[in-house]
PDB file of C-alpha atoms in Angstrom:
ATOM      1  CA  UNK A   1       0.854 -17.145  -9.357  1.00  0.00           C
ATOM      2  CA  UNK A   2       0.934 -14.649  -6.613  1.00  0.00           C
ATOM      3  CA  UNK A   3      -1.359 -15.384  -3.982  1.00  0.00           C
ATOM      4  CA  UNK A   4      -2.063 -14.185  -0.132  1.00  0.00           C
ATOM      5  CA  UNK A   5      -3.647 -16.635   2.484  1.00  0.00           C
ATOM      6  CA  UNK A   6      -5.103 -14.790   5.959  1.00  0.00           C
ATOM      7  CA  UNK A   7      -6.439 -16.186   8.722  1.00  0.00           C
ATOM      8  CA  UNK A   8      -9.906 -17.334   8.558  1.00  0.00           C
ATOM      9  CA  UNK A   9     -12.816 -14.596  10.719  1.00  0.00           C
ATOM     10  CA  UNK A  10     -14.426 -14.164  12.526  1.00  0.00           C
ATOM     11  CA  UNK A  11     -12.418 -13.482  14.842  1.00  0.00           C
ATOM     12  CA  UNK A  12     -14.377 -11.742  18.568  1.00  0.00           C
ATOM     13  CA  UNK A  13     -12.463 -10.389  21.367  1.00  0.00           C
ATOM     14  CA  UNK A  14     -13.350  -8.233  24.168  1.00  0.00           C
ATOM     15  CA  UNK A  15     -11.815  -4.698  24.607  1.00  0.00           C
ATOM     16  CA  UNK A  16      -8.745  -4.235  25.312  1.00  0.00           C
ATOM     17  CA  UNK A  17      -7.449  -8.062  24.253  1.00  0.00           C
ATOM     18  CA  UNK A  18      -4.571  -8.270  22.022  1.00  0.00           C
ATOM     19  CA  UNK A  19      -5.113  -9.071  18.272  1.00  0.00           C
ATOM     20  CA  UNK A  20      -3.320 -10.912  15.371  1.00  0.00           C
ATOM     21  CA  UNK A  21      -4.418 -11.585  12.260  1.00  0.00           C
ATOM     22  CA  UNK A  22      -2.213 -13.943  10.270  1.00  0.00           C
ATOM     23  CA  UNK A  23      -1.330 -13.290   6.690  1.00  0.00           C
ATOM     24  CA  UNK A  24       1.515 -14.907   4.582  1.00  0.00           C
ATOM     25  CA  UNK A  25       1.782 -14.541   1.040  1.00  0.00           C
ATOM     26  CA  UNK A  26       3.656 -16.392  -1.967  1.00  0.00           C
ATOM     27  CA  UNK A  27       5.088 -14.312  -4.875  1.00  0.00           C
ATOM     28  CA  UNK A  28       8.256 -14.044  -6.468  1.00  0.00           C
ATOM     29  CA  UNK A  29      10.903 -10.601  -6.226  1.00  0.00           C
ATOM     30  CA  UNK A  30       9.839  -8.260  -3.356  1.00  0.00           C
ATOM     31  CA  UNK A  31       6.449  -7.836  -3.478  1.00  0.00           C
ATOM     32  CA  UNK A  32       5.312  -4.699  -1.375  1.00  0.00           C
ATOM     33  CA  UNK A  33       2.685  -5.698   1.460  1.00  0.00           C
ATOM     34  CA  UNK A  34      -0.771  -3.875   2.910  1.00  0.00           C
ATOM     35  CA  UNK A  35      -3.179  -4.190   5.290  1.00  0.00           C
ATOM     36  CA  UNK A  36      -5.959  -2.453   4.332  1.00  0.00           C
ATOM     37  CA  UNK A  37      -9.351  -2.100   6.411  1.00  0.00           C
ATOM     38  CA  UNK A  38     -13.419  -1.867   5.677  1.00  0.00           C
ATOM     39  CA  UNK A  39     -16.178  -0.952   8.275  1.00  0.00           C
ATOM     40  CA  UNK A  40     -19.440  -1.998   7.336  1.00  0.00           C
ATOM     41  CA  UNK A  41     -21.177  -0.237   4.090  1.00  0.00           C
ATOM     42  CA  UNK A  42     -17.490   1.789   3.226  1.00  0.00           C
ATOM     43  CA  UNK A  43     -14.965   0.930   0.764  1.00  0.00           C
ATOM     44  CA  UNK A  44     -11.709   0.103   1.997  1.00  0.00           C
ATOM     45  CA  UNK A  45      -8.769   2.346   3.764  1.00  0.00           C
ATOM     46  CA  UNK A  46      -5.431   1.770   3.458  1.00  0.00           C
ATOM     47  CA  UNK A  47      -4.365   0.971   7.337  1.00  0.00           C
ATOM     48  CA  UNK A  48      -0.471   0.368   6.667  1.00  0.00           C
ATOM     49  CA  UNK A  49       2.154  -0.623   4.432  1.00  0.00           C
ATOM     50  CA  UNK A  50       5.377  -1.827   3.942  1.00  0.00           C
ATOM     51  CA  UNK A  51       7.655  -1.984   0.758  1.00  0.00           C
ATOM     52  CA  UNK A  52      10.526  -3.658   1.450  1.00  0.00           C
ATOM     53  CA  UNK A  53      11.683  -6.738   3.868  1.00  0.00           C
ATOM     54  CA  UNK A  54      12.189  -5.730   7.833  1.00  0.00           C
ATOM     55  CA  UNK A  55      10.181  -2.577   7.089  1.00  0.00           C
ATOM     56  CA  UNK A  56       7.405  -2.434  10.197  1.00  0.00           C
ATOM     57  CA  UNK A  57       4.057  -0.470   8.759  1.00  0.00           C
ATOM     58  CA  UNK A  58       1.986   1.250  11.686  1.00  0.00           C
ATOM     59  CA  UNK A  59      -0.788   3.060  11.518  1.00  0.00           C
ATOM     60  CA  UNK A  60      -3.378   3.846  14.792  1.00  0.00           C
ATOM     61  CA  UNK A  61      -1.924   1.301  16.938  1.00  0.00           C
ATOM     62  CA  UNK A  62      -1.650  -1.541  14.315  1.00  0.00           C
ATOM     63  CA  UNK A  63       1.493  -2.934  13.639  1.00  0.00           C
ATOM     64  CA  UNK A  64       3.092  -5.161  10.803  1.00  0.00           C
ATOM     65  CA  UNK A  65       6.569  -6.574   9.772  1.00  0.00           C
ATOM     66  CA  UNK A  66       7.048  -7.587   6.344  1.00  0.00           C
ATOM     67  CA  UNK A  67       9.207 -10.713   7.135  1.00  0.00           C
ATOM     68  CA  UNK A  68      10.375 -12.258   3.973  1.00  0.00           C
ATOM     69  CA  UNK A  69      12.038 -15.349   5.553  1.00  0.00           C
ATOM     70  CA  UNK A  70       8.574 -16.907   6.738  1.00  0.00           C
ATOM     71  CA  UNK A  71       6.832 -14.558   3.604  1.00  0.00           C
ATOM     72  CA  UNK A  72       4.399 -13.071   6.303  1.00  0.00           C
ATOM     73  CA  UNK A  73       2.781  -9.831   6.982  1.00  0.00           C
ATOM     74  CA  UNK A  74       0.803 -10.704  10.457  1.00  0.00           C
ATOM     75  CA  UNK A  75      -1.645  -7.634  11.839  1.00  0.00           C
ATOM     76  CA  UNK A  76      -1.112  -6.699  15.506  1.00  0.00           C
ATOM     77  CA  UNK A  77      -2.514  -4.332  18.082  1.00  0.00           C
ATOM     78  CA  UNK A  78      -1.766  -4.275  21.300  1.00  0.00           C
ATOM     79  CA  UNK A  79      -4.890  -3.454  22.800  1.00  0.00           C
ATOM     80  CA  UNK A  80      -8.562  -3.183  20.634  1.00  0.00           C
ATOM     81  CA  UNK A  81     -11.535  -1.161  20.860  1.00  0.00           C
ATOM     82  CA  UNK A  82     -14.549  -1.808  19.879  1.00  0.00           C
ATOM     83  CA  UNK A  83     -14.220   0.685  16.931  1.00  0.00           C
ATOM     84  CA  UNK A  84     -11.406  -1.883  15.456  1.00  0.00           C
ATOM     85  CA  UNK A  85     -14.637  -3.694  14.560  1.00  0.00           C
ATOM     86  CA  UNK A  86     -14.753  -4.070  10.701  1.00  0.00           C
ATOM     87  CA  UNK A  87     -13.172  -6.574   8.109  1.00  0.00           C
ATOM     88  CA  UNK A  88      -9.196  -6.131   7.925  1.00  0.00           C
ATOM     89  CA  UNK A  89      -7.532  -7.219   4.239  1.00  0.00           C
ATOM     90  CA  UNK A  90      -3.784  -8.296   3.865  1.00  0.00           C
ATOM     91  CA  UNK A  91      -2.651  -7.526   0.357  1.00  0.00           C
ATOM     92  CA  UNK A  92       0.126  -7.735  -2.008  1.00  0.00           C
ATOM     93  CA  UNK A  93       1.356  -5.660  -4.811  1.00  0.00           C
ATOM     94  CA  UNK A  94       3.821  -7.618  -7.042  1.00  0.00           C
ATOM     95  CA  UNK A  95       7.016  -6.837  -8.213  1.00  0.00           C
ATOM     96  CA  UNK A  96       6.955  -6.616 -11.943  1.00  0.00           C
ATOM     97  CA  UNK A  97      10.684  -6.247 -12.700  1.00  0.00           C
ATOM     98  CA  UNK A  98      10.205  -2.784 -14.746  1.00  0.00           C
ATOM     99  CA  UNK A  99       6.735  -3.252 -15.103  1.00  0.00           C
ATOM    100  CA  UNK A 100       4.669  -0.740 -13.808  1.00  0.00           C
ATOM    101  CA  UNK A 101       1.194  -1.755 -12.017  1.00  0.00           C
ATOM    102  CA  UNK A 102      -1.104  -0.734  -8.846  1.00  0.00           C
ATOM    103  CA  UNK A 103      -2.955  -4.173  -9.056  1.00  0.00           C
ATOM    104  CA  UNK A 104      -3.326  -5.865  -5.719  1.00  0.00           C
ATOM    105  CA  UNK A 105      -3.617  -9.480  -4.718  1.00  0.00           C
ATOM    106  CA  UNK A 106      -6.037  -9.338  -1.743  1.00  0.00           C
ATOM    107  CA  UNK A 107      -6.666 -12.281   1.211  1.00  0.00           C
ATOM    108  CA  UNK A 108      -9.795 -13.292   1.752  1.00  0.00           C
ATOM    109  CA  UNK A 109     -10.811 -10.439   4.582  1.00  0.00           C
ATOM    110  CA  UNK A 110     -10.843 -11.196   8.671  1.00  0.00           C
ATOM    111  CA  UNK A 111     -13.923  -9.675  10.324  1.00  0.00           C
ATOM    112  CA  UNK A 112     -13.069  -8.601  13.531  1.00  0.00           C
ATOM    113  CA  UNK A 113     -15.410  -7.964  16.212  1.00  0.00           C
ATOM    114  CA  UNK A 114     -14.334  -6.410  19.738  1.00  0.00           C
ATOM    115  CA  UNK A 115     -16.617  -6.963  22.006  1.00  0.00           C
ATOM    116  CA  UNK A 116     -17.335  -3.945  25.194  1.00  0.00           C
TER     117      UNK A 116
ATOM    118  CA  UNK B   1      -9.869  17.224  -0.989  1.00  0.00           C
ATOM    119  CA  UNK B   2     -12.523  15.548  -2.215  1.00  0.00           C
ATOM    120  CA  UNK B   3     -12.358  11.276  -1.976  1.00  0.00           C
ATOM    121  CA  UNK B   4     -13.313   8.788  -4.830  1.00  0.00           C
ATOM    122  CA  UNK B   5     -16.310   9.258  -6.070  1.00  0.00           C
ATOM    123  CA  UNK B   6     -18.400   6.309  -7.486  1.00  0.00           C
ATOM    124  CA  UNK B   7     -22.083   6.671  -9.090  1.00  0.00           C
ATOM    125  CA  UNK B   8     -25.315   5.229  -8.902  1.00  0.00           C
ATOM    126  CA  UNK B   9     -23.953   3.711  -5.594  1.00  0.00           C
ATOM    127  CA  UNK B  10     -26.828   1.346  -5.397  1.00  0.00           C
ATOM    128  CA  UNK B  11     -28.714  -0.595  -8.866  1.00  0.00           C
ATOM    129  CA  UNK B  12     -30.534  -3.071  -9.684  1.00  0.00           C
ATOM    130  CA  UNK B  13     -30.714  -4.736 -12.908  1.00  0.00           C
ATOM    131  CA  UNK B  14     -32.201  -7.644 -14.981  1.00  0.00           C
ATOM    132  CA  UNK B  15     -30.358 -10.682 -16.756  1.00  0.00           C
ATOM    133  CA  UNK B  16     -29.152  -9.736 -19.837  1.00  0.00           C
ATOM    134  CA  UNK B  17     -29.233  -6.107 -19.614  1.00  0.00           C
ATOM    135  CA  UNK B  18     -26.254  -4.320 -19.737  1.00  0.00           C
ATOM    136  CA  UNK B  19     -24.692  -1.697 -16.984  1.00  0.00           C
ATOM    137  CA  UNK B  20     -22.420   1.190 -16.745  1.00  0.00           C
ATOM    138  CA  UNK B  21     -20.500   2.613 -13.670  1.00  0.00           C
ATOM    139  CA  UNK B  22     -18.784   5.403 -13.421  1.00  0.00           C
ATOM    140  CA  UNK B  23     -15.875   6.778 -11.378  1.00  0.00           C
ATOM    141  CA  UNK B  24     -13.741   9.777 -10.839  1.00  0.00           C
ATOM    142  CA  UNK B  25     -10.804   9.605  -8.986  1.00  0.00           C
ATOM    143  CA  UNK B  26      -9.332  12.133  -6.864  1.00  0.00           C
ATOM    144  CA  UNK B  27      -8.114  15.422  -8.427  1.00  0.00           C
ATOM    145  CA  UNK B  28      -4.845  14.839  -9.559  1.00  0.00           C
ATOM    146  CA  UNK B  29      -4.853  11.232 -10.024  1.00  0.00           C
ATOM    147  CA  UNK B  30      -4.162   9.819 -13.215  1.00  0.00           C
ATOM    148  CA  UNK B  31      -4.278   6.235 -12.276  1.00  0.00           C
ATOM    149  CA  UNK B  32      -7.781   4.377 -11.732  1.00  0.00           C
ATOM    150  CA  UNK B  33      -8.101   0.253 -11.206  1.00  0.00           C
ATOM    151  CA  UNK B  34     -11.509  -1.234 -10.418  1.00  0.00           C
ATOM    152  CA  UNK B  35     -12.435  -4.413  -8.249  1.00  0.00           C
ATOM    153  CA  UNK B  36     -15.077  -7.151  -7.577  1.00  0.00           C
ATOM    154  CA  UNK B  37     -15.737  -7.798  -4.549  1.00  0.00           C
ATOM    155  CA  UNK B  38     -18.029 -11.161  -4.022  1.00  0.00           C
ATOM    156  CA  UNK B  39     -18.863 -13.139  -0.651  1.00  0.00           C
ATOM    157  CA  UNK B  40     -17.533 -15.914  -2.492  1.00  0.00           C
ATOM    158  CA  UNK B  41     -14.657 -14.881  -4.376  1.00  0.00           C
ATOM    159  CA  UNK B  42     -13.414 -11.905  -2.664  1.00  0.00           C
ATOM    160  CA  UNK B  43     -11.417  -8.863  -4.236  1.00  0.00           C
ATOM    161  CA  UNK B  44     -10.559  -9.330  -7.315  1.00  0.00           C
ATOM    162  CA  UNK B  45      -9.051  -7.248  -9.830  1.00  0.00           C
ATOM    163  CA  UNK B  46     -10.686  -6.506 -12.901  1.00  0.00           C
ATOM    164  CA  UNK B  47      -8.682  -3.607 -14.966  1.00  0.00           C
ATOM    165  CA  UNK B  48      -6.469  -0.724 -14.403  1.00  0.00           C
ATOM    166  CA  UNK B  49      -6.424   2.724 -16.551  1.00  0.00           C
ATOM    167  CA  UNK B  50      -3.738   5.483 -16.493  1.00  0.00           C
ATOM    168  CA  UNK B  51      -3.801   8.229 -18.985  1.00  0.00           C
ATOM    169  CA  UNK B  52      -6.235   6.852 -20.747  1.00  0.00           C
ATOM    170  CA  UNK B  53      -4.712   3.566 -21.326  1.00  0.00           C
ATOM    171  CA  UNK B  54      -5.294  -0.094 -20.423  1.00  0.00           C
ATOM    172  CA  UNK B  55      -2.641  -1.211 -18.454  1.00  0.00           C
ATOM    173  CA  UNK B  56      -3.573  -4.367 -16.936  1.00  0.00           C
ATOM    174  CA  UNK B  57      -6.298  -6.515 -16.472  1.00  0.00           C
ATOM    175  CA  UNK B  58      -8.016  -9.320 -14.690  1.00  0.00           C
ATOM    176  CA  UNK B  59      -9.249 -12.118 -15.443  1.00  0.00           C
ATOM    177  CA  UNK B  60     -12.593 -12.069 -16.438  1.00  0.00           C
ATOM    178  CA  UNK B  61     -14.823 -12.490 -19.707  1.00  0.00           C
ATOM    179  CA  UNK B  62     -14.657  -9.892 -22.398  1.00  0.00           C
ATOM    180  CA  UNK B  63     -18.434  -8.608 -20.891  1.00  0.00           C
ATOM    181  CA  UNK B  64     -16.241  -6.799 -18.887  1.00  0.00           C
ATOM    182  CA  UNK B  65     -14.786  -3.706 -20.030  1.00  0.00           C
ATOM    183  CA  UNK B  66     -13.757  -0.152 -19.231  1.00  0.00           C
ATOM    184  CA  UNK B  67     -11.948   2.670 -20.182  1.00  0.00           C
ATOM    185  CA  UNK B  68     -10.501   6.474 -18.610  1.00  0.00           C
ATOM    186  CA  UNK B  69     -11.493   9.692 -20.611  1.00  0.00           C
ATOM    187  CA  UNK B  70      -9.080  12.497 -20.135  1.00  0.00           C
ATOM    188  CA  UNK B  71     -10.128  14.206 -17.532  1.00  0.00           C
ATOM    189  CA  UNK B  72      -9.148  10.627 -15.863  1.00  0.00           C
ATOM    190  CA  UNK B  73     -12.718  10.063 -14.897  1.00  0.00           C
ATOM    191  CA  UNK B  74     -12.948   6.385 -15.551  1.00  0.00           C
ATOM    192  CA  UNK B  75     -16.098   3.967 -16.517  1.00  0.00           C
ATOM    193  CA  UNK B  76     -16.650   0.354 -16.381  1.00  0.00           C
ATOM    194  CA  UNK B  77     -18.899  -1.570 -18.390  1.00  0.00           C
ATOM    195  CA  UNK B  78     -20.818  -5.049 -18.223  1.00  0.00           C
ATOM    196  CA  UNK B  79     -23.024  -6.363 -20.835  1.00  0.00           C
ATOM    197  CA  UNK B  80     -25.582  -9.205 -21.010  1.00  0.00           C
ATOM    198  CA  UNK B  81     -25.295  -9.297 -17.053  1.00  0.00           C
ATOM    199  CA  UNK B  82     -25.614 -12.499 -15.281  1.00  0.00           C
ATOM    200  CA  UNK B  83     -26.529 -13.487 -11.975  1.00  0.00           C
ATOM    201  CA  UNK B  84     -23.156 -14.200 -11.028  1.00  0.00           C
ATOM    202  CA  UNK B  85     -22.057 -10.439 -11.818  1.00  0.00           C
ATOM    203  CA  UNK B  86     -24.140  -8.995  -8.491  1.00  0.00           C
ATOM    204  CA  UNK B  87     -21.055  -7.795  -5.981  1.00  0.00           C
ATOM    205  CA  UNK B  88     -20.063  -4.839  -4.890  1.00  0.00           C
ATOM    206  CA  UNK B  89     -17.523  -3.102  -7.705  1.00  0.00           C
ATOM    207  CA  UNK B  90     -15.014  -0.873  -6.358  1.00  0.00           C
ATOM    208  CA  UNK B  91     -12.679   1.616  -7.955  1.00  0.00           C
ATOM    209  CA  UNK B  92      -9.376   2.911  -6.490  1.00  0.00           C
ATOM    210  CA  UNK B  93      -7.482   5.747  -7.427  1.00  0.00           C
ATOM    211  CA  UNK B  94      -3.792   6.661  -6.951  1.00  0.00           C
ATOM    212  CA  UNK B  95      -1.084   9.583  -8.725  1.00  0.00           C
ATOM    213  CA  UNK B  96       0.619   7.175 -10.582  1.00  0.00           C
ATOM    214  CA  UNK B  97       1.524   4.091 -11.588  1.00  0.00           C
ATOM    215  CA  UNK B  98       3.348   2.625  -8.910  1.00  0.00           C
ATOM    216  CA  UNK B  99       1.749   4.477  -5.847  1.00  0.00           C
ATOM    217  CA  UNK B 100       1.937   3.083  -2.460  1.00  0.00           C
ATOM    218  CA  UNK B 101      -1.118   4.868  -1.765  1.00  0.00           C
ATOM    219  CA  UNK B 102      -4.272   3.706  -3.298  1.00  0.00           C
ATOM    220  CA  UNK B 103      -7.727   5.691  -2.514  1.00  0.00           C
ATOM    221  CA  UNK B 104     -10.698   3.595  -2.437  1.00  0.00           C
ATOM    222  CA  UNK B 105     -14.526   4.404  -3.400  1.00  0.00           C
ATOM    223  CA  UNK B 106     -17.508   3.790  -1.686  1.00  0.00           C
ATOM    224  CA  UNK B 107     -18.556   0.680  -4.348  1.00  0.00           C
ATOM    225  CA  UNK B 108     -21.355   0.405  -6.630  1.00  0.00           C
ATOM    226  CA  UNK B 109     -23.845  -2.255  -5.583  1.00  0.00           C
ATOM    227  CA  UNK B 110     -24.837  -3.942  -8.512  1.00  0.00           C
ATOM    228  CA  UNK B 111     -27.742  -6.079  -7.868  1.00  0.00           C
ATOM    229  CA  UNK B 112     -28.989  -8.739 -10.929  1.00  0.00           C
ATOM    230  CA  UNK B 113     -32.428 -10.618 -10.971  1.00  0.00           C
TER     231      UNK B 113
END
């Protein structure tokens, strides 16, 4: 079945350090790809998206490219701040030929902590 | 415009009893899908309602159910509650079936002792 596999957390860095977060994924058509993010006691916010292969999602500084030859969706920022701290989730939505659905597949969550 | 709204957002509850949580989605939104969310198993999906219809769900025992009234408000229900149902349960909403753009709650905390 459709499945996503993330990097495992935690993962610290000081400010200003460049992050990735690696997520691939393994499900059949063209599954469309999130990253979605939760700080501590919140639900979670959508932080990007991208539907299609070669799209690039961005969203406050975060970056992904939904590459469908290596079936990976890796988070990047170029430069963190301590308010990046919280747990980031890659997750998939599959492509059900017709079928109509909002269910997501979700990784197991990357807590990120940026350090001053 | 008022988010997701999710209620009690905190509960506690004994082995066996049964629970009810309750969720209305943005105005406007006809679609509502709930998660579990576990230190040990993650997000996972439990159902998904849209006009008042079941149209998917997760897998997980039939103590597990739910339904959407018309108003799309949406409710989930567990009965004879186990230890293993305490996680946080979380209920996204969304304008239709296929939306890009899903709109988390808060959670419910269900606690069970």
């Amino acid at each position: 079945g459709d499945s996503v596999t993330q990097m495992e957390g935690p993962v610290t860095l000081s400010e200003e350090a460049f992050l990735t977060i690696n997520c691939t994924y393994t499900a059949t058509g063209y599954p469309s790809l999130f990253w979605y993010v939760q700080y501590p006691g919140e639900g979670l916010q959508l932080l990007l998206k991208a539907t299609k292969a070669d799209d690039k999602g961005s969203n406050k500084g975060f970056e992904a490219t939904y590459r469908k030859e290596t079936t990976s969706f890796h988070l990047e920022k170029g430069s963190v701040q301590v308010s990046d701290s919280a747990v980031y989730f890659c997750a998939l939505r599959a492509d059900n030929y017709g079928g109509a659905t909002n269910k997501l597949i979700f990784g197991t969550g990357t807590l990120l902590a940026v350090q001053p | 415009k008022a988010g997701v709204t999710q209620t009690p957002r905190y509960l506690i509850k004994t082995r066996g009893q049964q629970v009810t949580l309750s969720c209305s989605p943005i105005s406007g939104h006809r679609s509502v899908s709930w998660y579990q969310q576990t230190p040990g198993q993650g997000l996972q999906f439990l159902f998904e309602y849209f006009s008042e219809t079941q149209r998917n769900k997760g897998n997980f025992p039939g103590r597990f159910s739910g339904r959407q009234f018309s108003n799309s408000r949406s409710e989930m229900n567990v009965s004879t509650l186990e230890l293993g149902d305490s996680a946080l349960y979380l209920c996204a909403s969304s304008l239709t079936t296929v939306s890009y753009e899903q709109y988390f709650g808060p959670g419910t905390r269900l606690t069970v002792t």
